[in-house]
Amino acid sequence: MPIGLIALALGGFGIGLTEFVIMGLLPQVAADFRVTEATAGWLISGYALAVVVGALLLTAAVSRFERKPVLAVLMVLFIAGNLVSAVAPDYALMMVGRIIAALAHGAFFGIGAVVAASMVAPNKKAGAIAIMFTGLTAANVLGVPFGTMLGQAAGWRSTFWAITGIGVLALVGILALVPKTGAGEAAAGGLRGELRAFRSGQVWLSIFVTILGYGGMFGAFTYIAFTLTEVTGFSAATVPWLLIIFGVGLFIGNTVGGKAADRNVDRTLLVVLAALVLVLVVFALTSANQPMTIASMVLLGGFGFATVPGLQMRVMKYADSAPTLASGANIGAFNVGNALGAWMGGVTITAGLGYTSPIWAGAGITLLGLVVMAFAAVAAKKGDGKGSAKHDAGRLAAAVAGPAASETKDVREDAALQRL
């Protein structure tokens, strides 16, 4: 395993911690700034929206630069954002700090995934991406519980000071360990070359699968604390430990999903999404049973995050020689999925359908994602996902022209079509 992947994973750990630890510290932050819980919640929503903006605009802006220095600059931006959050005297400046850190989030994971894949052999690319995303899963398993405990013991600002320190370590690791290779150069044609990736229908289908597949899991997860306490009957003090169990599932799913995607991306995504739908349905039906709920939490995390390496790898695969912006767009798609799932879950609760309704909504969203993935897989198999449709059309035209066409002409047609 290239040691540079460790530096990328450490950066992912810090970014994941920034995104999720605020959930456990929100009551303290709200009390400190004298704002309502709903207003404080915008520190989460605002972050997610800024991730989408950064994933698209910031990635586009840096697409023509070498990727290693870009990753270093993004980590500096991340450090600055968390430093602002740690010293913010009021809510407005805290929001500014969150937005600054979030802008680095999407671009870092998008560009980092391309760099991680460039460090290894072609048959290990999804596994390398999974290693980078291991930092994100570790943030959920270890970082969020301990970050929350640190904030409760020493004040919420101490957590953001700790995250700032993690960012500094990640920056040093990137500068020292991530190799400077030809794979880090911008795609031919700069931004225009990167935008060409979006001509591929498979890139768009992959992004839609990301939104729906990940959105379904997050729709169930967003309101999981209410389900655990109001439906399953766990005490509020038990919820952090159950979230650790969920995080263990994330870690396992990310690792196994990456290895499976290296063998066959589309088959892995089809199997995992189908399993995720089943897990969500079983969870909704058995959420009043504590042992079954614990098992569902592990499986929800496992199958939910097993999609991540494959989805990221699929977008990069069909973006071909211009993967950077497409990769960043897919990171934004994960956050669009987060927002979609949370919104749908909130709608069902507001409608009076109970605290299991977000799980049912998540199952429905994921099922739709499975349908889109099945369509994408069939289309990719028919057309080989790239330019082979032109080749097949040429073959068909030659056949219609009749047997008089010579073998030499057929070869010349193939060569011409190959150049298209």
PDB file of N, CA, C and O in Angstrom, residues 60-133:
ATOM      1  N   ALA A  60     -13.506  22.883 -10.434  1.00  0.00           N
ATOM      2  CA  ALA A  60     -13.364  23.417 -11.793  1.00  0.00           C
ATOM      3  C   ALA A  60     -12.261  24.467 -11.862  1.00  0.00           C
ATOM      4  O   ALA A  60     -11.476  24.504 -12.817  1.00  0.00           O
ATOM      5  N   ALA A  61     -12.174  25.307 -10.840  1.00  0.00           N
ATOM      6  CA  ALA A  61     -11.200  26.392 -10.844  1.00  0.00           C
ATOM      7  C   ALA A  61      -9.762  25.889 -10.785  1.00  0.00           C
ATOM      8  O   ALA A  61      -8.846  26.534 -11.318  1.00  0.00           O
ATOM      9  N   VAL A  62      -9.542  24.735 -10.152  1.00  0.00           N
ATOM     10  CA  VAL A  62      -8.171  24.238  -9.982  1.00  0.00           C
ATOM     11  C   VAL A  62      -7.845  23.081 -10.910  1.00  0.00           C
ATOM     12  O   VAL A  62      -6.784  22.465 -10.783  1.00  0.00           O
ATOM     13  N   SER A  63      -8.746  22.783 -11.857  1.00  0.00           N
ATOM     14  CA  SER A  63      -8.568  21.588 -12.686  1.00  0.00           C
ATOM     15  C   SER A  63      -7.305  21.630 -13.542  1.00  0.00           C
ATOM     16  O   SER A  63      -6.776  20.585 -13.917  1.00  0.00           O
ATOM     17  N   ARG A  64      -6.789  22.833 -13.855  1.00  0.00           N
ATOM     18  CA  ARG A  64      -5.621  22.920 -14.732  1.00  0.00           C
ATOM     19  C   ARG A  64      -4.299  22.888 -13.970  1.00  0.00           C
ATOM     20  O   ARG A  64      -3.232  22.934 -14.575  1.00  0.00           O
ATOM     21  N   PHE A  65      -4.376  22.808 -12.640  1.00  0.00           N
ATOM     22  CA  PHE A  65      -3.160  22.788 -11.833  1.00  0.00           C
ATOM     23  C   PHE A  65      -2.786  21.365 -11.444  1.00  0.00           C
ATOM     24  O   PHE A  65      -3.625  20.463 -11.415  1.00  0.00           O
ATOM     25  N   GLU A  66      -1.525  21.182 -11.097  1.00  0.00           N
ATOM     26  CA  GLU A  66      -1.070  19.878 -10.622  1.00  0.00           C
ATOM     27  C   GLU A  66      -1.771  19.542  -9.306  1.00  0.00           C
ATOM     28  O   GLU A  66      -1.978  20.406  -8.463  1.00  0.00           O
ATOM     29  N   ARG A  67      -2.129  18.283  -9.152  1.00  0.00           N
ATOM     30  CA  ARG A  67      -3.055  17.912  -8.079  1.00  0.00           C
ATOM     31  C   ARG A  67      -2.433  17.899  -6.684  1.00  0.00           C
ATOM     32  O   ARG A  67      -3.106  18.227  -5.710  1.00  0.00           O
ATOM     33  N   LYS A  68      -1.173  17.529  -6.548  1.00  0.00           N
ATOM     34  CA  LYS A  68      -0.586  17.491  -5.202  1.00  0.00           C
ATOM     35  C   LYS A  68      -0.578  18.876  -4.546  1.00  0.00           C
ATOM     36  O   LYS A  68      -1.038  19.022  -3.403  1.00  0.00           O
ATOM     37  N   PRO A  69      -0.065  19.919  -5.198  1.00  0.00           N
ATOM     38  CA  PRO A  69      -0.144  21.250  -4.589  1.00  0.00           C
ATOM     39  C   PRO A  69      -1.573  21.702  -4.322  1.00  0.00           C
ATOM     40  O   PRO A  69      -1.839  22.381  -3.328  1.00  0.00           O
ATOM     41  N   VAL A  70      -2.499  21.312  -5.203  1.00  0.00           N
ATOM     42  CA  VAL A  70      -3.901  21.675  -4.992  1.00  0.00           C
ATOM     43  C   VAL A  70      -4.425  21.047  -3.710  1.00  0.00           C
ATOM     44  O   VAL A  70      -5.110  21.698  -2.906  1.00  0.00           O
ATOM     45  N   LEU A  71      -4.100  19.767  -3.484  1.00  0.00           N
ATOM     46  CA  LEU A  71      -4.525  19.103  -2.249  1.00  0.00           C
ATOM     47  C   LEU A  71      -3.961  19.815  -1.024  1.00  0.00           C
ATOM     48  O   LEU A  71      -4.650  19.965  -0.007  1.00  0.00           O
ATOM     49  N   ALA A  72      -2.711  20.262  -1.118  1.00  0.00           N
ATOM     50  CA  ALA A  72      -2.097  20.981  -0.002  1.00  0.00           C
ATOM     51  C   ALA A  72      -2.823  22.299   0.264  1.00  0.00           C
ATOM     52  O   ALA A  72      -3.106  22.649   1.420  1.00  0.00           O
ATOM     53  N   VAL A  73      -3.148  23.031  -0.797  1.00  0.00           N
ATOM     54  CA  VAL A  73      -3.868  24.303  -0.637  1.00  0.00           C
ATOM     55  C   VAL A  73      -5.260  24.069  -0.054  1.00  0.00           C
ATOM     56  O   VAL A  73      -5.729  24.831   0.806  1.00  0.00           O
ATOM     57  N   LEU A  74      -5.925  23.013  -0.514  1.00  0.00           N
ATOM     58  CA  LEU A  74      -7.245  22.684   0.029  1.00  0.00           C
ATOM     59  C   LEU A  74      -7.166  22.366   1.518  1.00  0.00           C
ATOM     60  O   LEU A  74      -8.050  22.749   2.297  1.00  0.00           O
ATOM     61  N   MET A  75      -6.095  21.695   1.929  1.00  0.00           N
ATOM     62  CA  MET A  75      -5.946  21.390   3.349  1.00  0.00           C
ATOM     63  C   MET A  75      -5.677  22.662   4.146  1.00  0.00           C
ATOM     64  O   MET A  75      -6.135  22.794   5.293  1.00  0.00           O
ATOM     65  N   VAL A  76      -4.951  23.611   3.572  1.00  0.00           N
ATOM     66  CA  VAL A  76      -4.756  24.916   4.231  1.00  0.00           C
ATOM     67  C   VAL A  76      -6.104  25.608   4.406  1.00  0.00           C
ATOM     68  O   VAL A  76      -6.385  26.198   5.463  1.00  0.00           O
ATOM     69  N   LEU A  77      -6.956  25.549   3.378  1.00  0.00           N
ATOM     70  CA  LEU A  77      -8.299  26.129   3.455  1.00  0.00           C
ATOM     71  C   LEU A  77      -9.109  25.460   4.562  1.00  0.00           C
ATOM     72  O   LEU A  77      -9.818  26.122   5.335  1.00  0.00           O
ATOM     73  N   PHE A  78      -8.989  24.133   4.644  1.00  0.00           N
ATOM     74  CA  PHE A  78      -9.681  23.381   5.689  1.00  0.00           C
ATOM     75  C   PHE A  78      -9.208  23.811   7.085  1.00  0.00           C
ATOM     76  O   PHE A  78     -10.013  24.019   7.996  1.00  0.00           O
ATOM     77  N   ILE A  79      -7.896  23.946   7.239  1.00  0.00           N
ATOM     78  CA  ILE A  79      -7.335  24.380   8.525  1.00  0.00           C
ATOM     79  C   ILE A  79      -7.854  25.772   8.888  1.00  0.00           C
ATOM     80  O   ILE A  79      -8.264  26.020  10.032  1.00  0.00           O
ATOM     81  N   ALA A  80      -7.856  26.675   7.910  1.00  0.00           N
ATOM     82  CA  ALA A  80      -8.321  28.044   8.164  1.00  0.00           C
ATOM     83  C   ALA A  80      -9.785  28.063   8.592  1.00  0.00           C
ATOM     84  O   ALA A  80     -10.168  28.787   9.532  1.00  0.00           O
ATOM     85  N   GLY A  81     -10.608  27.252   7.935  1.00  0.00           N
ATOM     86  CA  GLY A  81     -12.029  27.207   8.284  1.00  0.00           C
ATOM     87  C   GLY A  81     -12.264  26.744   9.703  1.00  0.00           C
ATOM     88  O   GLY A  81     -13.081  27.327  10.440  1.00  0.00           O
ATOM     89  N   ASN A  82     -11.562  25.715  10.113  1.00  0.00           N
ATOM     90  CA  ASN A  82     -11.737  25.207  11.471  1.00  0.00           C
ATOM     91  C   ASN A  82     -11.128  26.141  12.510  1.00  0.00           C
ATOM     92  O   ASN A  82     -11.637  26.224  13.634  1.00  0.00           O
ATOM     93  N   LEU A  83     -10.078  26.839  12.135  1.00  0.00           N
ATOM     94  CA  LEU A  83      -9.495  27.817  13.049  1.00  0.00           C
ATOM     95  C   LEU A  83     -10.479  28.959  13.289  1.00  0.00           C
ATOM     96  O   LEU A  83     -10.661  29.416  14.427  1.00  0.00           O
ATOM     97  N   VAL A  84     -11.134  29.404  12.219  1.00  0.00           N
ATOM     98  CA  VAL A  84     -12.161  30.454  12.363  1.00  0.00           C
ATOM     99  C   VAL A  84     -13.295  29.956  13.261  1.00  0.00           C
ATOM    100  O   VAL A  84     -13.787  30.689  14.130  1.00  0.00           O
ATOM    101  N   SER A  85     -13.723  28.705  13.072  1.00  0.00           N
ATOM    102  CA  SER A  85     -14.784  28.143  13.910  1.00  0.00           C
ATOM    103  C   SER A  85     -14.364  28.078  15.371  1.00  0.00           C
ATOM    104  O   SER A  85     -15.163  28.342  16.274  1.00  0.00           O
ATOM    105  N   ALA A  86     -13.107  27.732  15.621  1.00  0.00           N
ATOM    106  CA  ALA A  86     -12.625  27.585  16.997  1.00  0.00           C
ATOM    107  C   ALA A  86     -12.610  28.915  17.751  1.00  0.00           C
ATOM    108  O   ALA A  86     -12.820  28.950  18.966  1.00  0.00           O
ATOM    109  N   VAL A  87     -12.365  30.031  17.034  1.00  0.00           N
ATOM    110  CA  VAL A  87     -12.241  31.327  17.717  1.00  0.00           C
ATOM    111  C   VAL A  87     -13.446  32.231  17.467  1.00  0.00           C
ATOM    112  O   VAL A  87     -13.468  33.363  17.957  1.00  0.00           O
ATOM    113  N   ALA A  88     -14.449  31.738  16.720  1.00  0.00           N
ATOM    114  CA  ALA A  88     -15.580  32.585  16.322  1.00  0.00           C
ATOM    115  C   ALA A  88     -16.262  33.212  17.536  1.00  0.00           C
ATOM    116  O   ALA A  88     -16.701  32.502  18.450  1.00  0.00           O
ATOM    117  N   PRO A  89     -16.402  34.550  17.557  1.00  0.00           N
ATOM    118  CA  PRO A  89     -17.060  35.218  18.692  1.00  0.00           C
ATOM    119  C   PRO A  89     -18.581  35.208  18.590  1.00  0.00           C
ATOM    120  O   PRO A  89     -19.262  35.483  19.570  1.00  0.00           O
ATOM    121  N   ASP A  90     -19.106  34.924  17.396  1.00  0.00           N
ATOM    122  CA  ASP A  90     -20.547  34.937  17.219  1.00  0.00           C
ATOM    123  C   ASP A  90     -20.962  33.903  16.181  1.00  0.00           C
ATOM    124  O   ASP A  90     -20.129  33.292  15.503  1.00  0.00           O
ATOM    125  N   TYR A  91     -22.258  33.731  16.044  1.00  0.00           N
ATOM    126  CA  TYR A  91     -22.812  32.720  15.150  1.00  0.00           C
ATOM    127  C   TYR A  91     -22.435  32.976  13.689  1.00  0.00           C
ATOM    128  O   TYR A  91     -22.097  32.052  12.948  1.00  0.00           O
ATOM    129  N   ALA A  92     -22.482  34.232  13.261  1.00  0.00           N
ATOM    130  CA  ALA A  92     -22.213  34.568  11.866  1.00  0.00           C
ATOM    131  C   ALA A  92     -20.807  34.156  11.459  1.00  0.00           C
ATOM    132  O   ALA A  92     -20.598  33.564  10.387  1.00  0.00           O
ATOM    133  N   LEU A  93     -19.824  34.439  12.304  1.00  0.00           N
ATOM    134  CA  LEU A  93     -18.445  34.073  11.975  1.00  0.00           C
ATOM    135  C   LEU A  93     -18.250  32.558  12.052  1.00  0.00           C
ATOM    136  O   LEU A  93     -17.456  31.997  11.290  1.00  0.00           O
ATOM    137  N   MET A  94     -18.980  31.920  12.945  1.00  0.00           N
ATOM    138  CA  MET A  94     -18.940  30.462  13.005  1.00  0.00           C
ATOM    139  C   MET A  94     -19.434  29.876  11.678  1.00  0.00           C
ATOM    140  O   MET A  94     -18.839  28.934  11.144  1.00  0.00           O
ATOM    141  N   MET A  95     -20.487  30.444  11.139  1.00  0.00           N
ATOM    142  CA  MET A  95     -21.003  29.976   9.854  1.00  0.00           C
ATOM    143  C   MET A  95     -19.978  30.197   8.745  1.00  0.00           C
ATOM    144  O   MET A  95     -19.805  29.343   7.864  1.00  0.00           O
ATOM    145  N   VAL A  96     -19.282  31.316   8.789  1.00  0.00           N
ATOM    146  CA  VAL A  96     -18.235  31.582   7.800  1.00  0.00           C
ATOM    147  C   VAL A  96     -17.155  30.501   7.877  1.00  0.00           C
ATOM    148  O   VAL A  96     -16.701  29.985   6.846  1.00  0.00           O
ATOM    149  N   GLY A  97     -16.743  30.169   9.094  1.00  0.00           N
ATOM    150  CA  GLY A  97     -15.738  29.119   9.266  1.00  0.00           C
ATOM    151  C   GLY A  97     -16.202  27.784   8.726  1.00  0.00           C
ATOM    152  O   GLY A  97     -15.440  27.060   8.070  1.00  0.00           O
ATOM    153  N   ARG A  98     -17.463  27.451   8.974  1.00  0.00           N
ATOM    154  CA  ARG A  98     -18.025  26.192   8.466  1.00  0.00           C
ATOM    155  C   ARG A  98     -18.027  26.165   6.938  1.00  0.00           C
ATOM    156  O   ARG A  98     -17.704  25.148   6.322  1.00  0.00           O
ATOM    157  N   ILE A  99     -18.391  27.292   6.328  1.00  0.00           N
ATOM    158  CA  ILE A  99     -18.450  27.353   4.872  1.00  0.00           C
ATOM    159  C   ILE A  99     -17.050  27.241   4.267  1.00  0.00           C
ATOM    160  O   ILE A  99     -16.844  26.533   3.270  1.00  0.00           O
ATOM    161  N   ILE A 100     -16.067  27.915   4.876  1.00  0.00           N
ATOM    162  CA  ILE A 100     -14.693  27.832   4.372  1.00  0.00           C
ATOM    163  C   ILE A 100     -14.194  26.383   4.408  1.00  0.00           C
ATOM    164  O   ILE A 100     -13.614  25.876   3.433  1.00  0.00           O
ATOM    165  N   ALA A 101     -14.424  25.710   5.522  1.00  0.00           N
ATOM    166  CA  ALA A 101     -13.997  24.311   5.644  1.00  0.00           C
ATOM    167  C   ALA A 101     -14.734  23.422   4.655  1.00  0.00           C
ATOM    168  O   ALA A 101     -14.154  22.501   4.064  1.00  0.00           O
ATOM    169  N   ALA A 102     -16.017  23.699   4.443  1.00  0.00           N
ATOM    170  CA  ALA A 102     -16.830  22.876   3.548  1.00  0.00           C
ATOM    171  C   ALA A 102     -16.403  23.018   2.097  1.00  0.00           C
ATOM    172  O   ALA A 102     -16.483  22.054   1.318  1.00  0.00           O
ATOM    173  N   LEU A 103     -15.960  24.201   1.703  1.00  0.00           N
ATOM    174  CA  LEU A 103     -15.518  24.397   0.327  1.00  0.00           C
ATOM    175  C   LEU A 103     -14.359  23.463  -0.010  1.00  0.00           C
ATOM    176  O   LEU A 103     -14.236  22.992  -1.139  1.00  0.00           O
ATOM    177  N   ALA A 104     -13.518  23.183   0.987  1.00  0.00           N
ATOM    178  CA  ALA A 104     -12.389  22.269   0.771  1.00  0.00           C
ATOM    179  C   ALA A 104     -12.843  20.815   0.710  1.00  0.00           C
ATOM    180  O   ALA A 104     -12.186  19.978   0.078  1.00  0.00           O
ATOM    181  N   HIS A 105     -13.947  20.503   1.355  1.00  0.00           N
ATOM    182  CA  HIS A 105     -14.416  19.120   1.507  1.00  0.00           C
ATOM    183  C   HIS A 105     -14.604  18.424   0.156  1.00  0.00           C
ATOM    184  O   HIS A 105     -13.984  17.397  -0.129  1.00  0.00           O
ATOM    185  N   GLY A 106     -15.497  18.977  -0.673  1.00  0.00           N
ATOM    186  CA  GLY A 106     -15.825  18.303  -1.927  1.00  0.00           C
ATOM    187  C   GLY A 106     -14.642  18.206  -2.858  1.00  0.00           C
ATOM    188  O   GLY A 106     -14.392  17.164  -3.471  1.00  0.00           O
ATOM    189  N   ALA A 107     -13.885  19.300  -2.989  1.00  0.00           N
ATOM    190  CA  ALA A 107     -12.734  19.302  -3.887  1.00  0.00           C
ATOM    191  C   ALA A 107     -11.652  18.336  -3.388  1.00  0.00           C
ATOM    192  O   ALA A 107     -11.000  17.656  -4.182  1.00  0.00           O
ATOM    193  N   PHE A 108     -11.449  18.269  -2.076  1.00  0.00           N
ATOM    194  CA  PHE A 108     -10.411  17.388  -1.535  1.00  0.00           C
ATOM    195  C   PHE A 108     -10.724  15.924  -1.839  1.00  0.00           C
ATOM    196  O   PHE A 108      -9.865  15.181  -2.314  1.00  0.00           O
ATOM    197  N   PHE A 109     -11.959  15.498  -1.559  1.00  0.00           N
ATOM    198  CA  PHE A 109     -12.301  14.105  -1.818  1.00  0.00           C
ATOM    199  C   PHE A 109     -12.341  13.814  -3.317  1.00  0.00           C
ATOM    200  O   PHE A 109     -11.948  12.728  -3.757  1.00  0.00           O
ATOM    201  N   GLY A 110     -12.833  14.775  -4.104  1.00  0.00           N
ATOM    202  CA  GLY A 110     -12.899  14.562  -5.541  1.00  0.00           C
ATOM    203  C   GLY A 110     -11.518  14.423  -6.163  1.00  0.00           C
ATOM    204  O   GLY A 110     -11.236  13.469  -6.901  1.00  0.00           O
ATOM    205  N   ILE A 111     -10.625  15.361  -5.863  1.00  0.00           N
ATOM    206  CA  ILE A 111      -9.271  15.310  -6.398  1.00  0.00           C
ATOM    207  C   ILE A 111      -8.472  14.204  -5.717  1.00  0.00           C
ATOM    208  O   ILE A 111      -7.694  13.492  -6.363  1.00  0.00           O
ATOM    209  N   GLY A 112      -8.679  14.025  -4.406  1.00  0.00           N
ATOM    210  CA  GLY A 112      -7.961  12.990  -3.675  1.00  0.00           C
ATOM    211  C   GLY A 112      -8.253  11.599  -4.200  1.00  0.00           C
ATOM    212  O   GLY A 112      -7.369  10.735  -4.249  1.00  0.00           O
ATOM    213  N   ALA A 113      -9.501  11.365  -4.634  1.00  0.00           N
ATOM    214  CA  ALA A 113      -9.852  10.055  -5.194  1.00  0.00           C
ATOM    215  C   ALA A 113      -9.079   9.789  -6.474  1.00  0.00           C
ATOM    216  O   ALA A 113      -8.607   8.662  -6.715  1.00  0.00           O
ATOM    217  N   VAL A 114      -8.902  10.818  -7.302  1.00  0.00           N
ATOM    218  CA  VAL A 114      -8.130  10.671  -8.541  1.00  0.00           C
ATOM    219  C   VAL A 114      -6.664  10.388  -8.214  1.00  0.00           C
ATOM    220  O   VAL A 114      -6.031   9.514  -8.817  1.00  0.00           O
ATOM    221  N   VAL A 115      -6.119  11.113  -7.244  1.00  0.00           N
ATOM    222  CA  VAL A 115      -4.721  10.919  -6.854  1.00  0.00           C
ATOM    223  C   VAL A 115      -4.519   9.529  -6.255  1.00  0.00           C
ATOM    224  O   VAL A 115      -3.540   8.833  -6.569  1.00  0.00           O
ATOM    225  N   ALA A 116      -5.443   9.109  -5.387  1.00  0.00           N
ATOM    226  CA  ALA A 116      -5.335   7.783  -4.777  1.00  0.00           C
ATOM    227  C   ALA A 116      -5.329   6.688  -5.839  1.00  0.00           C
ATOM    228  O   ALA A 116      -4.526   5.748  -5.792  1.00  0.00           O
ATOM    229  N   ALA A 117      -6.226   6.821  -6.819  1.00  0.00           N
ATOM    230  CA  ALA A 117      -6.300   5.813  -7.885  1.00  0.00           C
ATOM    231  C   ALA A 117      -5.036   5.803  -8.726  1.00  0.00           C
ATOM    232  O   ALA A 117      -4.640   4.750  -9.249  1.00  0.00           O
ATOM    233  N   SER A 118      -4.375   6.954  -8.855  1.00  0.00           N
ATOM    234  CA  SER A 118      -3.169   7.028  -9.676  1.00  0.00           C
ATOM    235  C   SER A 118      -1.959   6.380  -9.006  1.00  0.00           C
ATOM    236  O   SER A 118      -0.954   6.121  -9.660  1.00  0.00           O
ATOM    237  N   MET A 119      -2.049   6.105  -7.708  1.00  0.00           N
ATOM    238  CA  MET A 119      -0.914   5.544  -6.976  1.00  0.00           C
ATOM    239  C   MET A 119      -0.785   4.033  -7.119  1.00  0.00           C
ATOM    240  O   MET A 119       0.237   3.464  -6.737  1.00  0.00           O
ATOM    241  N   VAL A 120      -1.819   3.389  -7.635  1.00  0.00           N
ATOM    242  CA  VAL A 120      -1.835   1.923  -7.628  1.00  0.00           C
ATOM    243  C   VAL A 120      -2.107   1.372  -9.022  1.00  0.00           C
ATOM    244  O   VAL A 120      -2.415   2.110  -9.961  1.00  0.00           O
ATOM    245  N   ALA A 121      -2.006   0.056  -9.137  1.00  0.00           N
ATOM    246  CA  ALA A 121      -2.277  -0.624 -10.395  1.00  0.00           C
ATOM    247  C   ALA A 121      -3.754  -0.497 -10.759  1.00  0.00           C
ATOM    248  O   ALA A 121      -4.597  -0.308  -9.873  1.00  0.00           O
ATOM    249  N   PRO A 122      -4.095  -0.627 -12.058  1.00  0.00           N
ATOM    250  CA  PRO A 122      -5.495  -0.468 -12.483  1.00  0.00           C
ATOM    251  C   PRO A 122      -6.478  -1.368 -11.755  1.00  0.00           C
ATOM    252  O   PRO A 122      -7.616  -0.967 -11.510  1.00  0.00           O
ATOM    253  N   ASN A 123      -6.053  -2.592 -11.393  1.00  0.00           N
ATOM    254  CA  ASN A 123      -6.982  -3.516 -10.737  1.00  0.00           C
ATOM    255  C   ASN A 123      -7.115  -3.270  -9.238  1.00  0.00           C
ATOM    256  O   ASN A 123      -7.774  -4.034  -8.544  1.00  0.00           O
ATOM    257  N   LYS A 124      -6.496  -2.190  -8.739  1.00  0.00           N
ATOM    258  CA  LYS A 124      -6.577  -1.881  -7.312  1.00  0.00           C
ATOM    259  C   LYS A 124      -7.072  -0.462  -7.050  1.00  0.00           C
ATOM    260  O   LYS A 124      -6.993   0.041  -5.933  1.00  0.00           O
ATOM    261  N   LYS A 125      -7.609   0.192  -8.084  1.00  0.00           N
ATOM    262  CA  LYS A 125      -7.982   1.596  -7.947  1.00  0.00           C
ATOM    263  C   LYS A 125      -9.124   1.814  -6.949  1.00  0.00           C
ATOM    264  O   LYS A 125      -9.073   2.717  -6.123  1.00  0.00           O
ATOM    265  N   ALA A 126     -10.182   0.989  -7.023  1.00  0.00           N
ATOM    266  CA  ALA A 126     -11.302   1.156  -6.094  1.00  0.00           C
ATOM    267  C   ALA A 126     -10.857   0.903  -4.660  1.00  0.00           C
ATOM    268  O   ALA A 126     -11.315   1.564  -3.722  1.00  0.00           O
ATOM    269  N   GLY A 127      -9.945  -0.063  -4.478  1.00  0.00           N
ATOM    270  CA  GLY A 127      -9.416  -0.325  -3.141  1.00  0.00           C
ATOM    271  C   GLY A 127      -8.638   0.857  -2.599  1.00  0.00           C
ATOM    272  O   GLY A 127      -8.705   1.179  -1.413  1.00  0.00           O
ATOM    273  N   ALA A 128      -7.883   1.540  -3.468  1.00  0.00           N
ATOM    274  CA  ALA A 128      -7.140   2.726  -3.046  1.00  0.00           C
ATOM    275  C   ALA A 128      -8.085   3.853  -2.645  1.00  0.00           C
ATOM    276  O   ALA A 128      -7.856   4.552  -1.655  1.00  0.00           O
ATOM    277  N   ILE A 129      -9.148   4.031  -3.429  1.00  0.00           N
ATOM    278  CA  ILE A 129     -10.155   5.035  -3.077  1.00  0.00           C
ATOM    279  C   ILE A 129     -10.794   4.687  -1.737  1.00  0.00           C
ATOM    280  O   ILE A 129     -11.043   5.561  -0.897  1.00  0.00           O
ATOM    281  N   ALA A 130     -11.041   3.399  -1.519  1.00  0.00           N
ATOM    282  CA  ALA A 130     -11.633   2.961  -0.249  1.00  0.00           C
ATOM    283  C   ALA A 130     -10.721   3.284   0.924  1.00  0.00           C
ATOM    284  O   ALA A 130     -11.191   3.668   1.997  1.00  0.00           O
ATOM    285  N   ILE A 131      -9.397   3.134   0.727  1.00  0.00           N
ATOM    286  CA  ILE A 131      -8.459   3.453   1.806  1.00  0.00           C
ATOM    287  C   ILE A 131      -8.545   4.934   2.158  1.00  0.00           C
ATOM    288  O   ILE A 131      -8.547   5.311   3.333  1.00  0.00           O
ATOM    289  N   MET A 132      -8.626   5.796   1.131  1.00  0.00           N
ATOM    290  CA  MET A 132      -8.764   7.219   1.410  1.00  0.00           C
ATOM    291  C   MET A 132     -10.053   7.497   2.181  1.00  0.00           C
ATOM    292  O   MET A 132     -10.068   8.268   3.143  1.00  0.00           O
ATOM    293  N   PHE A 133     -11.151   6.848   1.768  1.00  0.00           N
ATOM    294  CA  PHE A 133     -12.433   7.051   2.445  1.00  0.00           C
ATOM    295  C   PHE A 133     -12.485   6.361   3.807  1.00  0.00           C
ATOM    296  O   PHE A 133     -13.422   6.585   4.570  1.00  0.00           O
TER     297      PHE A 133
END
